[in-house]
CSV table of C-alpha atoms in Angstrom, one decimal:
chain,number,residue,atom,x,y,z
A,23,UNK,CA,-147.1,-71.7,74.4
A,24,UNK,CA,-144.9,-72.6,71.3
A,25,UNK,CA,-142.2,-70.5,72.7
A,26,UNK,CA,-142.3,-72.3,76.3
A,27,UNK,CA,-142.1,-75.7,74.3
A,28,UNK,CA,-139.1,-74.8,72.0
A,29,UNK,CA,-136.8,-74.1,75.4
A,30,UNK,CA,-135.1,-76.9,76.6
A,31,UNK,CA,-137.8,-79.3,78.9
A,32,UNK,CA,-136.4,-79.9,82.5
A,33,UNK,CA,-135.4,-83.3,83.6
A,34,UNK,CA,-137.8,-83.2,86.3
A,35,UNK,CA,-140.9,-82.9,82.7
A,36,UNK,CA,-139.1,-85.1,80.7
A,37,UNK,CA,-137.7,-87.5,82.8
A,38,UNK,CA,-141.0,-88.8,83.8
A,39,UNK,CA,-142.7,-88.5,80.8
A,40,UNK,CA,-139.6,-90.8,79.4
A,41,UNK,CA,-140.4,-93.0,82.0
A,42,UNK,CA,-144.2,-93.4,80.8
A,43,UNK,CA,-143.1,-94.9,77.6
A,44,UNK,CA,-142.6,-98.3,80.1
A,45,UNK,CA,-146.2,-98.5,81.2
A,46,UNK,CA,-147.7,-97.5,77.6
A,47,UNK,CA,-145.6,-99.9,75.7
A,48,UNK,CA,-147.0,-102.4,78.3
A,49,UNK,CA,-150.6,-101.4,78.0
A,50,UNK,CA,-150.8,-100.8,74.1
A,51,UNK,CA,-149.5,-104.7,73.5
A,52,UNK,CA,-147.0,-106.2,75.9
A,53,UNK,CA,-144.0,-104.5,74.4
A,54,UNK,CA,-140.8,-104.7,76.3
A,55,UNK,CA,-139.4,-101.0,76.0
A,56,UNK,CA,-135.6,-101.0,74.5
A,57,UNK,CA,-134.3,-99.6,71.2
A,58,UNK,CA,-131.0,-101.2,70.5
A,59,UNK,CA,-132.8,-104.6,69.6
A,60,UNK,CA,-133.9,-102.9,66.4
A,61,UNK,CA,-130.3,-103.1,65.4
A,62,UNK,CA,-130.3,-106.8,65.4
A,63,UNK,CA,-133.5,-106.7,63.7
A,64,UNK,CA,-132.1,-104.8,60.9
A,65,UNK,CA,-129.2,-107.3,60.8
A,66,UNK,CA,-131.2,-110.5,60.6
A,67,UNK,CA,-133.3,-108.8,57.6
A,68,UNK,CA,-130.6,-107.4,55.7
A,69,UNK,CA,-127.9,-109.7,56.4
A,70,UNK,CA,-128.8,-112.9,58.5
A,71,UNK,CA,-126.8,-114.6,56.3
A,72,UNK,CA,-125.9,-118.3,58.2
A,73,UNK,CA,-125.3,-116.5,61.6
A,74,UNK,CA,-128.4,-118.4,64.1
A,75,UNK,CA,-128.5,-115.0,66.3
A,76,UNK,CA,-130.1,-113.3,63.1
A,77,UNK,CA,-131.9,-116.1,62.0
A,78,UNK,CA,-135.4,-116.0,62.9
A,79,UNK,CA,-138.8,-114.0,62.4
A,80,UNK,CA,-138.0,-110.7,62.5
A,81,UNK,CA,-141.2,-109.8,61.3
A,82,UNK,CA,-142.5,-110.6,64.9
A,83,UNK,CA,-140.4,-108.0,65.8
A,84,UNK,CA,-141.9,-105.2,63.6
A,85,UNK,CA,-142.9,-103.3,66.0
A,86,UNK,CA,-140.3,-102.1,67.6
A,87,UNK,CA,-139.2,-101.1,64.1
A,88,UNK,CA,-141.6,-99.0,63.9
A,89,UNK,CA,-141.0,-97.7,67.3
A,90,UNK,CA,-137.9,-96.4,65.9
A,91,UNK,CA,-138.9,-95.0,62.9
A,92,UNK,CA,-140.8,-93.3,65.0
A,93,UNK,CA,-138.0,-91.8,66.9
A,94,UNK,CA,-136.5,-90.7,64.1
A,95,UNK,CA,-140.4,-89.0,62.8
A,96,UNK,CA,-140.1,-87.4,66.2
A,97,UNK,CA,-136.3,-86.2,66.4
A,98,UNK,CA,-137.5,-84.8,62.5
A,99,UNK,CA,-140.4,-82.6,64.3
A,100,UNK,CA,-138.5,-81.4,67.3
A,101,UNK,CA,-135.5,-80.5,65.1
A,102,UNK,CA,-138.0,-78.7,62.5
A,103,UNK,CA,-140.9,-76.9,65.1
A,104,UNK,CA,-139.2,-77.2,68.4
A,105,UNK,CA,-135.8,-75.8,68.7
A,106,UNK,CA,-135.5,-72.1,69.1
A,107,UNK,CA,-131.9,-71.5,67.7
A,108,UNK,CA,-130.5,-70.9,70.8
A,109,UNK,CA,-126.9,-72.8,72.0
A,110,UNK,CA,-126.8,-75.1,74.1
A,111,UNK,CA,-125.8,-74.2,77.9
A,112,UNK,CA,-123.7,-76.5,79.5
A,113,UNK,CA,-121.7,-76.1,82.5
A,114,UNK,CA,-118.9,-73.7,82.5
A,115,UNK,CA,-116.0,-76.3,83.8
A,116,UNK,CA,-117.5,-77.9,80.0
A,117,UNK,CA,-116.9,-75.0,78.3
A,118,UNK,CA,-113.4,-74.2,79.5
A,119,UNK,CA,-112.6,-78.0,78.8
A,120,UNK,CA,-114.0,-78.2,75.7
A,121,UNK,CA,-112.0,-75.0,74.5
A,122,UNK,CA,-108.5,-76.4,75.1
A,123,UNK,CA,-109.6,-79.0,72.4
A,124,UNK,CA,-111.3,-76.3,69.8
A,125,UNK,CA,-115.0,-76.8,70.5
A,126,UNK,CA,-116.5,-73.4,70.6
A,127,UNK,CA,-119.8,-73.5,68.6
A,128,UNK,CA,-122.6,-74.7,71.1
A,129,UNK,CA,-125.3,-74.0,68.5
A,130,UNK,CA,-126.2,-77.6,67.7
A,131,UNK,CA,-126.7,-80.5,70.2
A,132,UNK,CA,-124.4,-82.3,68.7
A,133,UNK,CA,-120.9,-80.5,68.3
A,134,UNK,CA,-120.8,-79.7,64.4
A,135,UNK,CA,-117.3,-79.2,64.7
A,136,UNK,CA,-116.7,-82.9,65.7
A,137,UNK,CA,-119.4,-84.7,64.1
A,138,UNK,CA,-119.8,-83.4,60.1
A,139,UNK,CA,-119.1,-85.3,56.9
A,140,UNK,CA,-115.4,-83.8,56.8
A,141,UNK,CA,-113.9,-85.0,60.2
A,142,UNK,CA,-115.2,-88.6,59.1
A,143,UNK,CA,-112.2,-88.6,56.7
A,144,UNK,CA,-110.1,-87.7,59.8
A,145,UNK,CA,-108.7,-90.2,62.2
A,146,UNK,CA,-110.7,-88.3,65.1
A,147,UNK,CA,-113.8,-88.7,63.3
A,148,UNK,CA,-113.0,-92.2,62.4
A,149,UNK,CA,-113.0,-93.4,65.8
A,150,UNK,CA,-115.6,-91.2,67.3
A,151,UNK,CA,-118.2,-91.6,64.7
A,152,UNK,CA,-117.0,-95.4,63.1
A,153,UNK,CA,-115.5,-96.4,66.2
A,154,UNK,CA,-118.5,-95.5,68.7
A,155,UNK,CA,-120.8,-96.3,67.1
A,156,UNK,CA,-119.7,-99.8,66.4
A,157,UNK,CA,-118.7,-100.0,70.4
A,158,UNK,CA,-122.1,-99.1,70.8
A,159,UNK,CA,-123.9,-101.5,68.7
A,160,UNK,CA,-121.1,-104.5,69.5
A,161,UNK,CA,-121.6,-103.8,73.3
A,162,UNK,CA,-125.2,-103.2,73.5
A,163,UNK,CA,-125.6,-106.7,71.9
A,164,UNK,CA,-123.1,-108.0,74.0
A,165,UNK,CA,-125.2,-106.8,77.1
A,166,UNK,CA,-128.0,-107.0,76.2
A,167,UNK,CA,-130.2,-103.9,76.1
A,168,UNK,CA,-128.7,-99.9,76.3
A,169,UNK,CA,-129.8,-97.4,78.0
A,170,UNK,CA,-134.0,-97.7,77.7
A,171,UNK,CA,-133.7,-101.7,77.5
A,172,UNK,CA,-131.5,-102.8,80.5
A,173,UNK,CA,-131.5,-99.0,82.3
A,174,UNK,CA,-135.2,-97.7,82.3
A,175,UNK,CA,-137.4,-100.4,81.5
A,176,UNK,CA,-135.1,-103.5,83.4
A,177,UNK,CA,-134.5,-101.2,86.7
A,178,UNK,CA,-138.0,-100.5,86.6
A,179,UNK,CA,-139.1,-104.1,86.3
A,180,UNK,CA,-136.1,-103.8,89.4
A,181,UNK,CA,-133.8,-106.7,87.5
A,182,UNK,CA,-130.3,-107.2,89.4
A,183,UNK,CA,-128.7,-108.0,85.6
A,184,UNK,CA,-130.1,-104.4,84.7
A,185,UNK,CA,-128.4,-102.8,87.5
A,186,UNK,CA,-125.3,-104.5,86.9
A,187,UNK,CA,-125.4,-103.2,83.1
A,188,UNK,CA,-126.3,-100.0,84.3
A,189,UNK,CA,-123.6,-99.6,86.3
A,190,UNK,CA,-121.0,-101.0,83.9
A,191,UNK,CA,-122.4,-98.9,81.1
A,192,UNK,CA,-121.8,-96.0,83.5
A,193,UNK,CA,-118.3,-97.2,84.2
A,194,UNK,CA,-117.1,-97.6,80.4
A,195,UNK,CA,-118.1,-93.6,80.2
A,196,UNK,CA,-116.5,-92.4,83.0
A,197,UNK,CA,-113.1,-94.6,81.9
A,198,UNK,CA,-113.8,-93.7,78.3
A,199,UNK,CA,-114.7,-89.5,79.2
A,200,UNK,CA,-112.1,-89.0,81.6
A,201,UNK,CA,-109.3,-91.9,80.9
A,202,UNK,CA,-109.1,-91.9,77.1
A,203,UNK,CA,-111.5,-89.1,75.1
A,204,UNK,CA,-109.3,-86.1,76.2
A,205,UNK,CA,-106.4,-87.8,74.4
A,206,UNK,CA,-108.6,-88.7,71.2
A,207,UNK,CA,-109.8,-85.0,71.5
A,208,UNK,CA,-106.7,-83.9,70.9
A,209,UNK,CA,-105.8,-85.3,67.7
A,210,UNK,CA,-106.2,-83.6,64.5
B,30,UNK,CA,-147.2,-119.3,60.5
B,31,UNK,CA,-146.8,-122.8,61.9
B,32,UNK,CA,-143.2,-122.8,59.5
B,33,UNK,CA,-141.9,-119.0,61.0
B,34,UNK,CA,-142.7,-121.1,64.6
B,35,UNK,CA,-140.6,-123.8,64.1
B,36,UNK,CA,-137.9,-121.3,62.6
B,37,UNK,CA,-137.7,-119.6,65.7
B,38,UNK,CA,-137.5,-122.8,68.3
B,39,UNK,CA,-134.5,-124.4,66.3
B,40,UNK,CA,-132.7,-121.0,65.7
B,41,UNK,CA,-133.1,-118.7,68.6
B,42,UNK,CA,-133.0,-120.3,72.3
B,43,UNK,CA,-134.7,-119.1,74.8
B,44,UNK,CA,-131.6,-118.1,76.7
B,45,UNK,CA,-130.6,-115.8,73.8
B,46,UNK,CA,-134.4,-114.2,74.0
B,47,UNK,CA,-133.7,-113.3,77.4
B,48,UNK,CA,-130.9,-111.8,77.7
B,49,UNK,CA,-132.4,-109.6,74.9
B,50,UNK,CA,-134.6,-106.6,75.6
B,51,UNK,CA,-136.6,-108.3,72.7
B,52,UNK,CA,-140.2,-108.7,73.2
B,53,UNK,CA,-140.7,-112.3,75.0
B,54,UNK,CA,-143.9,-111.7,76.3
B,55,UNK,CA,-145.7,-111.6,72.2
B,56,UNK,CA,-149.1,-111.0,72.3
B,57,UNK,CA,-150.8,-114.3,71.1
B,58,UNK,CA,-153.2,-112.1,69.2
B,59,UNK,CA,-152.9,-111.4,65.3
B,60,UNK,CA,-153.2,-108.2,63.9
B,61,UNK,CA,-153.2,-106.5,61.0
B,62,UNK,CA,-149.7,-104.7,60.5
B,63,UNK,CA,-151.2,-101.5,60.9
B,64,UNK,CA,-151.7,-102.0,64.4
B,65,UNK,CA,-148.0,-101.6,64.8
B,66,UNK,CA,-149.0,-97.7,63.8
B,67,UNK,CA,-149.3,-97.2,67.4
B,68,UNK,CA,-146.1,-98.0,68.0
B,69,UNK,CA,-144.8,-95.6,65.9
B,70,UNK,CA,-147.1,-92.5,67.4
B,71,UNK,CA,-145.2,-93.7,70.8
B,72,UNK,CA,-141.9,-93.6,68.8
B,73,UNK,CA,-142.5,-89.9,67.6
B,74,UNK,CA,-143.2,-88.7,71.4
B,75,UNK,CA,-140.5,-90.5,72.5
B,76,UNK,CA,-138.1,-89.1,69.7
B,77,UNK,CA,-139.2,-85.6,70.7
B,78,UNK,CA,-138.8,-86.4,74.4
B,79,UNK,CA,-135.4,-86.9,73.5
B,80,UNK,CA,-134.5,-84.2,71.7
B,81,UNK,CA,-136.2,-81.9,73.9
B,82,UNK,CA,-134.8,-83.2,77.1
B,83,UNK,CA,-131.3,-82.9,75.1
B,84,UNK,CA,-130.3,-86.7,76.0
B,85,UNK,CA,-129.8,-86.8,72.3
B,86,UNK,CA,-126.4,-84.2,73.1
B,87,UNK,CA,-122.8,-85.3,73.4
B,88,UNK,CA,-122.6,-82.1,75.1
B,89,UNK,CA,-125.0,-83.4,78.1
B,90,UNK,CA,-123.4,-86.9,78.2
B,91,UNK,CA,-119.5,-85.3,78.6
B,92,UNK,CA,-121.2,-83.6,81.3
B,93,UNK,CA,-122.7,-86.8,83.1
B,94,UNK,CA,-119.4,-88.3,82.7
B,95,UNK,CA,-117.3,-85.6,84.0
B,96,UNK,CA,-120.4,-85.1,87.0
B,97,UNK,CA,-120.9,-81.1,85.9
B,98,UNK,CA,-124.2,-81.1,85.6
B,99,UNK,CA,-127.1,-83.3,87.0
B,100,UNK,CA,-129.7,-83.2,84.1
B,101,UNK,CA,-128.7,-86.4,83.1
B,102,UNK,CA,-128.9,-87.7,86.2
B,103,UNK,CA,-132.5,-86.5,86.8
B,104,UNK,CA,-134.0,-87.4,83.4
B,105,UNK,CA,-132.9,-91.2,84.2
B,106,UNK,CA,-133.3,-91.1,87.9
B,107,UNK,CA,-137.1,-89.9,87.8
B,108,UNK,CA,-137.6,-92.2,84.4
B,109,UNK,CA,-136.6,-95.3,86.3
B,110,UNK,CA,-138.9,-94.2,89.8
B,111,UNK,CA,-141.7,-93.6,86.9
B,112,UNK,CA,-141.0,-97.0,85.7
B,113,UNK,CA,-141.3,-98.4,89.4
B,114,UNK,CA,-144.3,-97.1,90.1
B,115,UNK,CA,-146.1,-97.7,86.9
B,116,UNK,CA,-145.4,-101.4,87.2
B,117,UNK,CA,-146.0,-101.8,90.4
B,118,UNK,CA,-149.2,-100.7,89.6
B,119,UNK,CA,-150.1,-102.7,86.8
B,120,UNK,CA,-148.8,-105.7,88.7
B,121,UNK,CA,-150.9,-104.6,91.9
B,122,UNK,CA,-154.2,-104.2,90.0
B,123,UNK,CA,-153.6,-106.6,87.8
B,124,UNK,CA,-154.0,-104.4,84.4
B,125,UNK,CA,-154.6,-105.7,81.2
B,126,UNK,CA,-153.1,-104.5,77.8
B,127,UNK,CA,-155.9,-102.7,75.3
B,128,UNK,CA,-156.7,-105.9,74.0
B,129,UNK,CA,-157.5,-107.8,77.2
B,130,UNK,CA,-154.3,-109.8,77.9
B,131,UNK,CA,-152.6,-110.2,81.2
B,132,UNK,CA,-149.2,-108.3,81.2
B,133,UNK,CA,-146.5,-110.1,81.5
B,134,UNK,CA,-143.0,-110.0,83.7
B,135,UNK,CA,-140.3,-111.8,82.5
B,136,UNK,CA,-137.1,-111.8,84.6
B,137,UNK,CA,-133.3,-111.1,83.3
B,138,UNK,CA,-130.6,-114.0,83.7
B,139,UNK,CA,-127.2,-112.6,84.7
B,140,UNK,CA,-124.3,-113.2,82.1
B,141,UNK,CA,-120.9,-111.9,82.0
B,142,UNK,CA,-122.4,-110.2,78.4
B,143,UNK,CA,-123.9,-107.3,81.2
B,144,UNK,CA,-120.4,-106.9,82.1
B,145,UNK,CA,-118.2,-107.0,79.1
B,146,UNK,CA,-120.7,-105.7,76.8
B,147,UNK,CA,-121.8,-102.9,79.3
B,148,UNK,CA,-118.2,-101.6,79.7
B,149,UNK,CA,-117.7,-101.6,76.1
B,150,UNK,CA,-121.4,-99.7,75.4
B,151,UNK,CA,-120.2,-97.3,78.1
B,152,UNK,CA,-117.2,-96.7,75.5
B,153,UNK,CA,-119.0,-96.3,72.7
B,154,UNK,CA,-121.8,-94.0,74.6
B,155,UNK,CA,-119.1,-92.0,75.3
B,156,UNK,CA,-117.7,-91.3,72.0
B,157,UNK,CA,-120.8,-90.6,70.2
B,158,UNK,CA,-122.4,-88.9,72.8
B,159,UNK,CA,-125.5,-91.2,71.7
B,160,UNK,CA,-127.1,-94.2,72.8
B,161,UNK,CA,-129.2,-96.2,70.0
B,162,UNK,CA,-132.6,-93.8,70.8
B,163,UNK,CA,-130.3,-90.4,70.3
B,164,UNK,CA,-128.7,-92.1,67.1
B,165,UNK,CA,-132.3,-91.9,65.4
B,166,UNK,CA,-133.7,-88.8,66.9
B,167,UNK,CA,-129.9,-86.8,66.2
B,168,UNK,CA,-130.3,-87.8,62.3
B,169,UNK,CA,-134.0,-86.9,62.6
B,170,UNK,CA,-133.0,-83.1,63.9
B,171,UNK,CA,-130.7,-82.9,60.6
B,172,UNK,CA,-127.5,-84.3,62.1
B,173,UNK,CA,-127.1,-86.5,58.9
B,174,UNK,CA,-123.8,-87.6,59.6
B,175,UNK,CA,-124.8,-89.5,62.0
B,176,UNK,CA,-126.2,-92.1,59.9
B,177,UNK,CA,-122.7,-93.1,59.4
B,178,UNK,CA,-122.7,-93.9,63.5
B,179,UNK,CA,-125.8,-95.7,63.2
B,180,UNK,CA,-124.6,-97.9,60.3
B,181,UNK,CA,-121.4,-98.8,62.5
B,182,UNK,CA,-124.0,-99.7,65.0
B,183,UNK,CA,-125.3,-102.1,62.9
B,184,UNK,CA,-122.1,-103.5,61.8
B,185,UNK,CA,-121.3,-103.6,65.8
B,186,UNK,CA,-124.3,-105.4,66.0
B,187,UNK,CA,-123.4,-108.0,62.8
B,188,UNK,CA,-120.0,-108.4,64.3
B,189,UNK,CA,-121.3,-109.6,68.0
B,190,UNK,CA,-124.1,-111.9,66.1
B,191,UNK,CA,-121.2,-113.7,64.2
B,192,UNK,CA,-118.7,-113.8,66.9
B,193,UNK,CA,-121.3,-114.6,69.8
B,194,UNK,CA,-120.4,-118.2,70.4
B,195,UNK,CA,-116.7,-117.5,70.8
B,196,UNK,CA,-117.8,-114.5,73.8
B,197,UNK,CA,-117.5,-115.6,77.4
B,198,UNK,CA,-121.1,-115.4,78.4
């Protein structure tokens, strides 16, 4: 049993049971699903400063903080009891891509050989750790929700201002993937 | 608790409530904080659902961008028809949360923010290969470094809070 849950789940398991966190977040209290709100909650305790978009009471907002915190609990658990060790398969046309620009090592879901404390000194690991991640927390503000706020729980509640997110998240990672990453992947 | 009120209808409009994925249907009830324990139980299975589904990979999300593999695809197409169906069924029988409220359906007003700030998550999404669920669960499975990517997340965050007025909306 342990074994069949340390290989990766299908989409077709977990994509569904992702899609359960709408209705139980619903039924345990009227909670909204959506993560990168959290962000703004940490902003407007740590540093609301004057700015009104932080001022007001977070602690309303608590749970979703500890929503997160329990994300990060369960990320802890899989990483510790639920990974067998085994790399990651991706498609071949990945792999043959991914070797022009030195990634080889498949062993960790996220490529150690981009993302380690190292290449954050580097100019490539400046912009994709600093410089994505801030794009990502600027934009999801900007827009409103990410991924589980605008993309799973607004297309599920079938909101036109969702879809339009949606598709203008997907858009800035085909430009970014396809347009701009290949050139950022080859720096030093 | 009247004071924290008043804070919150001279500070934060409506508008900006709604164009958040912030809670605007708030239970009326008060509980105890431990309540909110539940919420993170739900945050632990969803953490593993993540990593387990490998969302949480920058691997996976090179592959959705460059259309090599349909994983991606799947996870948030059959999340999303889950969604739909769940909802429709609490709004057709009329379910209640655990503590007897009605459940309530608050619809998204278009602003250019969807746009602007969608192209530039899709950017970002890109580059870390994370969207703000992965960024918790990645440093969760050991990926420390990442805690750098989540801090600039925050600062991203900050920076459109402060600059928010002078954004086309």
């Amino acid at each position: 049993m342990i074994d069949f849950l340390k290989q990766p789940w299908p989409w077709y398991i977990s994509g569904p049971l992702i899609g359960l966190m709408v209705p139980l977040l619903l039924i345990l209290g009227n909670k909204t699903f959506g993560v990168s709100s959290s962000l703004r909650h940490v902003c407007a305790i740590c540093v609301p400063l004057k700015v009104p978009y932080f001022n007001y009471d977070w602690k309303k907002e608590a749970w979703n903080l500890c929503f997160v915190g329990g994300i990060l609990v369960g990320g802890i658990i899989a990483g510790a009891f639920l990974l067998n060790g085994q790399p990651i398969e991706v498609s071949p046309k990945l792999v043959t891509e991914m070797s022009k620009y030195g990634i080889t090592d498949y062993h960790s879901l996220v490529p150690a050989q981009l993302f380690n404390w190292p290449q954050l000194f580097t100019f490539k690991g400046l912009i994709l750790m600093v410089g994505g991640g801030f794009l990502v927390g600027f934009g999801t503000r900007y827009a409103g929700g990410c991924t589980s706020g605008h993309s799973i729980m607004g297309l599920s509640n079938l909101q036109m201002p969702s879809l339009i997110a949606t598709i203008c998240f997907m858009a800035g990672g085909f430009i970014m993937t396809n347009l701009i990453l290949p050139y950022i992947l080859m720096l030093n | 608790m009247n004071n924290s009120t008043t804070t919150i209808e001279t500070n934060t409009d409506f508008e900006v409530r709604s164009l958040d994925a912030m809670c605007l249907n708030e239970s009326t009830l008060k509980h105890p904080w431990w309540y909110n324990l539940k919420y993170l139980f739900i945050g632990i299975v969803f953490g593993i659902l993540l990593v387990k589904s490998e969302v949480i990979s920058w691997f996976r999300i090179q592959e959705m961008f460059r259309l090599e593999s349909f994983q991606m695809y799947g996870i948030i197409g059959s999340a999303v028809v889950t969604g739909i169906i769940s909802i429709l069924i609490i709004k057709k029988f009329n379910i209640k949360t655990i503590y007897g409220e009605k459940i309530e359906f608050h619809s998204k007003k278009f602003s250019k923010g969807q746009v602007y700030g969608g192209l530039i998550f899709g950017f970002g999404w890109a580059l870390t290969g994370a969207c703000p669920g992965p960024l918790f669960a990645q440093i969760g499975t050991g990926v420390l470094v990442t805690s750098i990517t989540l801090l600039s997340a925050i600062a991203g965050t900050w920076m459109y809070g402060r600059m928010r007025e002078s954004l086309p909306h």
